[in-house]
Amino acid sequence: MEETKNSGNVVILLAHPSFKESQANKALIDAVKNIPGVVIMDLYAKSFDAEAYKKILSEAKAVVFQFPFYWASAPSQLKKWLDEIFTPLAGTEVVKGKPLMVATTTGSEYEAYRSGGRNHFTMDELLRPYQLVANHSGMVWQTPHVVYGVSTPAGTQNVKEGAKVYCQRVEALLGK
């Protein structure tokens, strides 16, 4: 995945270890990749360059963490990026005051992510660590965008609708 040029944009940090095989996350990226002002950074594409990320984030209007949700978290590369790149920037003017949104996909249906559901917790509860990242760094937490049930019989429709809404959410972050 190529990185797009930046100029006061929404930066999407894509953390997917097998993006080429992805259907759901690929559909989300396809829905937003041609919107002017969207910068997509594939965290699995190359090594981290702290200065490059600092520049990109300093010019951003908003940041999105996009990943498939599994084992109650994001893929490890997002955690590595948070540790190596984001930690020194947390609370600085580079990120302070900027919206932070999580966009994620789940194999299970919405009902599984309810109190008393198969997974026992809501996605809001499971994504709390990312809300803490936003709060601790002075960013503005946004309601997560979750596409549920991508591995269910309704998966294709869920992904299609989720991509449409994702596009609208990203455009809203851009102020369109």
Short mmCIF file of C-alpha atoms in Angstrom, two decimals:
data_model
loop_
_atom_site.label_atom_id
_atom_site.label_comp_id
_atom_site.label_asym_id
_atom_site.label_seq_id
_atom_site.Cartn_x
_atom_site.Cartn_y
_atom_site.Cartn_z
CA MET A 1 0.00 0.00 0.00
CA GLU A 2 1.41 3.36 -1.02
CA GLU A 3 1.35 6.31 1.32
CA THR A 4 -0.56 9.32 0.08
CA LYS A 5 0.77 12.89 0.29
CA ASN A 6 -0.32 14.85 3.34
CA SER A 7 -1.72 18.37 3.79
CA GLY A 8 -3.97 18.80 6.85
CA ASN A 9 -5.67 15.44 6.57
CA VAL A 10 -7.14 12.40 8.21
CA VAL A 11 -4.32 9.94 8.84
CA ILE A 12 -5.41 6.31 8.85
CA LEU A 13 -2.94 4.02 10.57
CA LEU A 14 -3.73 0.61 9.12
CA ALA A 15 -2.62 -2.32 11.29
CA HIS A 16 -3.42 -5.53 9.42
CA PRO A 17 -0.79 -8.28 9.21
CA SER A 18 -2.35 -9.87 6.11
CA PHE A 19 -4.02 -6.95 4.37
CA LYS A 20 -3.67 -8.47 0.88
CA GLU A 21 -5.93 -11.34 1.95
CA SER A 22 -8.36 -9.08 3.81
CA GLN A 23 -11.87 -8.53 2.57
CA ALA A 24 -13.42 -6.35 5.26
CA ASN A 25 -10.51 -4.02 6.04
CA LYS A 26 -9.68 -3.81 2.35
CA ALA A 27 -13.28 -2.72 1.64
CA LEU A 28 -12.97 0.00 4.28
CA ILE A 29 -9.72 1.27 2.81
CA ASP A 30 -11.14 1.11 -0.73
CA ALA A 31 -14.07 3.26 0.44
CA VAL A 32 -11.82 6.09 1.63
CA LYS A 33 -8.50 5.85 -0.23
CA ASN A 34 -9.48 8.24 -3.03
CA ILE A 35 -10.98 10.93 -0.79
CA PRO A 36 -8.80 14.04 -1.01
CA GLY A 37 -7.21 14.57 2.37
CA VAL A 38 -6.94 10.92 3.40
CA VAL A 39 -3.46 9.61 4.22
CA ILE A 40 -3.12 5.85 4.67
CA MET A 41 -0.10 4.53 6.53
CA ASP A 42 0.26 0.74 6.49
CA LEU A 43 2.05 -0.12 9.74
CA TYR A 44 3.13 -3.48 8.29
CA ALA A 45 4.60 -2.04 5.07
CA LYS A 46 7.96 -0.77 6.34
CA SER A 47 9.98 0.15 9.38
CA PHE A 48 8.99 3.13 11.47
CA ASP A 49 10.54 6.52 10.82
CA ALA A 50 9.85 8.64 13.91
CA GLU A 51 10.52 11.98 12.21
CA ALA A 52 8.30 11.14 9.24
CA TYR A 53 5.42 10.13 11.51
CA LYS A 54 5.90 13.25 13.63
CA LYS A 55 5.59 15.42 10.51
CA ILE A 56 2.56 13.52 9.20
CA LEU A 57 0.77 13.65 12.55
CA SER A 58 1.60 17.32 13.10
CA GLU A 59 -0.11 18.13 9.79
CA ALA A 60 -3.12 15.88 10.47
CA LYS A 61 -6.62 17.04 11.37
CA ALA A 62 -7.56 13.65 12.81
CA VAL A 63 -6.13 10.17 13.34
CA VAL A 64 -7.80 6.80 12.77
CA PHE A 65 -6.52 3.47 14.04
CA GLN A 66 -7.90 0.83 11.65
CA PHE A 67 -7.50 -2.89 12.33
CA PRO A 68 -9.25 -6.25 12.48
CA PHE A 69 -10.32 -6.95 16.07
CA TYR A 70 -9.05 -10.27 17.36
CA TRP A 71 -7.99 -11.65 20.68
CA ALA A 72 -9.60 -8.61 22.31
CA SER A 73 -7.20 -6.15 20.73
CA ALA A 74 -5.46 -4.83 17.64
CA PRO A 75 -2.63 -6.61 15.83
CA SER A 76 0.76 -6.25 17.52
CA GLN A 77 2.17 -3.71 15.06
CA LEU A 78 -0.21 -1.02 16.36
CA LYS A 79 1.05 -1.59 19.91
CA LYS A 80 4.64 -1.43 18.66
CA TRP A 81 3.84 1.84 16.83
CA LEU A 82 2.23 3.27 19.98
CA ASP A 83 5.30 2.32 22.04
CA GLU A 84 7.96 3.49 19.59
CA ILE A 85 6.39 6.42 17.74
CA PHE A 86 3.36 7.69 19.62
CA THR A 87 4.62 7.63 23.21
CA PRO A 88 7.10 10.52 22.74
CA LEU A 89 4.37 12.54 20.97
CA ALA A 90 1.59 11.94 23.52
CA GLY A 91 0.45 15.17 25.12
CA THR A 92 2.44 17.35 22.70
CA GLU A 93 1.07 19.85 20.21
CA VAL A 94 1.64 17.23 17.49
CA VAL A 95 -1.48 15.33 18.62
CA LYS A 96 -3.18 17.43 21.30
CA GLY A 97 -6.76 18.38 20.48
CA LYS A 98 -6.99 16.13 17.41
CA PRO A 99 -9.79 13.59 17.06
CA LEU A 100 -8.85 9.92 17.43
CA MET A 101 -11.18 7.25 16.07
CA VAL A 102 -10.87 3.48 15.98
CA ALA A 103 -12.23 1.67 12.93
CA THR A 104 -12.37 -2.07 13.39
CA THR A 105 -13.98 -5.23 12.07
CA THR A 106 -15.20 -8.28 13.96
CA GLY A 107 -15.93 -11.78 12.78
CA SER A 108 -18.77 -12.10 15.27
CA GLU A 109 -22.16 -10.47 15.11
CA TYR A 110 -23.18 -7.39 17.12
CA GLU A 111 -25.13 -9.48 19.66
CA ALA A 112 -21.93 -11.27 20.69
CA TYR A 113 -20.55 -7.96 21.98
CA ARG A 114 -23.20 -7.26 24.60
CA SER A 115 -23.35 -7.76 28.34
CA GLY A 116 -24.52 -11.37 28.54
CA GLY A 117 -23.52 -12.01 24.93
CA ARG A 118 -21.02 -14.65 23.88
CA ASN A 119 -18.05 -12.28 24.39
CA HIS A 120 -19.50 -10.75 27.62
CA PHE A 121 -18.37 -7.19 26.86
CA THR A 122 -19.39 -4.38 24.53
CA MET A 123 -16.94 -3.06 21.96
CA ASP A 124 -16.90 0.24 23.84
CA GLU A 125 -15.62 -1.64 26.89
CA LEU A 126 -13.09 -3.65 24.88
CA LEU A 127 -11.75 -0.54 23.13
CA ARG A 128 -11.24 1.40 26.39
CA PRO A 129 -7.43 1.21 26.17
CA TYR A 130 -7.56 3.28 22.97
CA GLN A 131 -9.88 5.78 24.63
CA LEU A 132 -7.30 6.01 27.41
CA VAL A 133 -4.62 6.70 24.76
CA ALA A 134 -6.75 9.56 23.46
CA ASN A 135 -7.47 10.97 26.91
CA HIS A 136 -3.88 10.65 28.14
CA SER A 137 -2.45 12.32 25.05
CA GLY A 138 -4.97 15.18 24.95
CA MET A 139 -6.74 13.89 21.86
CA VAL A 140 -10.52 13.93 21.40
CA TRP A 141 -12.02 10.43 21.49
CA GLN A 142 -14.53 9.67 18.76
CA THR A 143 -17.18 6.97 18.81
CA PRO A 144 -15.54 3.89 17.27
CA HIS A 145 -16.62 2.65 13.85
CA VAL A 146 -17.21 -1.08 14.19
CA VAL A 147 -18.21 -3.39 11.36
CA TYR A 148 -19.67 -6.46 13.05
CA GLY A 149 -20.22 -9.94 11.72
CA VAL A 150 -17.85 -10.05 8.77
CA SER A 151 -17.61 -13.85 9.13
CA THR A 152 -21.37 -14.41 9.37
CA PRO A 153 -23.83 -15.17 6.56
CA ALA A 154 -24.63 -11.44 6.48
CA GLY A 155 -20.92 -10.57 6.28
CA THR A 156 -20.91 -9.24 2.72
CA GLN A 157 -23.81 -6.88 3.44
CA ASN A 158 -22.32 -5.83 6.77
CA VAL A 159 -19.02 -4.94 5.08
CA LYS A 160 -20.77 -3.05 2.28
CA GLU A 161 -22.82 -0.97 4.71
CA GLY A 162 -19.83 -0.55 7.05
CA ALA A 163 -17.68 0.79 4.21
CA LYS A 164 -20.37 3.30 3.24
CA VAL A 165 -20.67 4.58 6.81
CA TYR A 166 -16.87 4.62 7.20
CA CYS A 167 -16.61 6.89 4.19
CA GLN A 168 -19.14 9.25 5.79
CA ARG A 169 -17.28 9.20 9.11
CA VAL A 170 -13.93 9.98 7.48
CA GLU A 171 -15.49 12.79 5.43
CA ALA A 172 -16.96 14.22 8.65
CA LEU A 173 -13.49 14.19 10.24
CA LEU A 174 -12.25 16.11 7.21
CA GLY A 175 -15.07 18.62 7.66
CA LYS A 176 -16.79 17.70 4.38
#
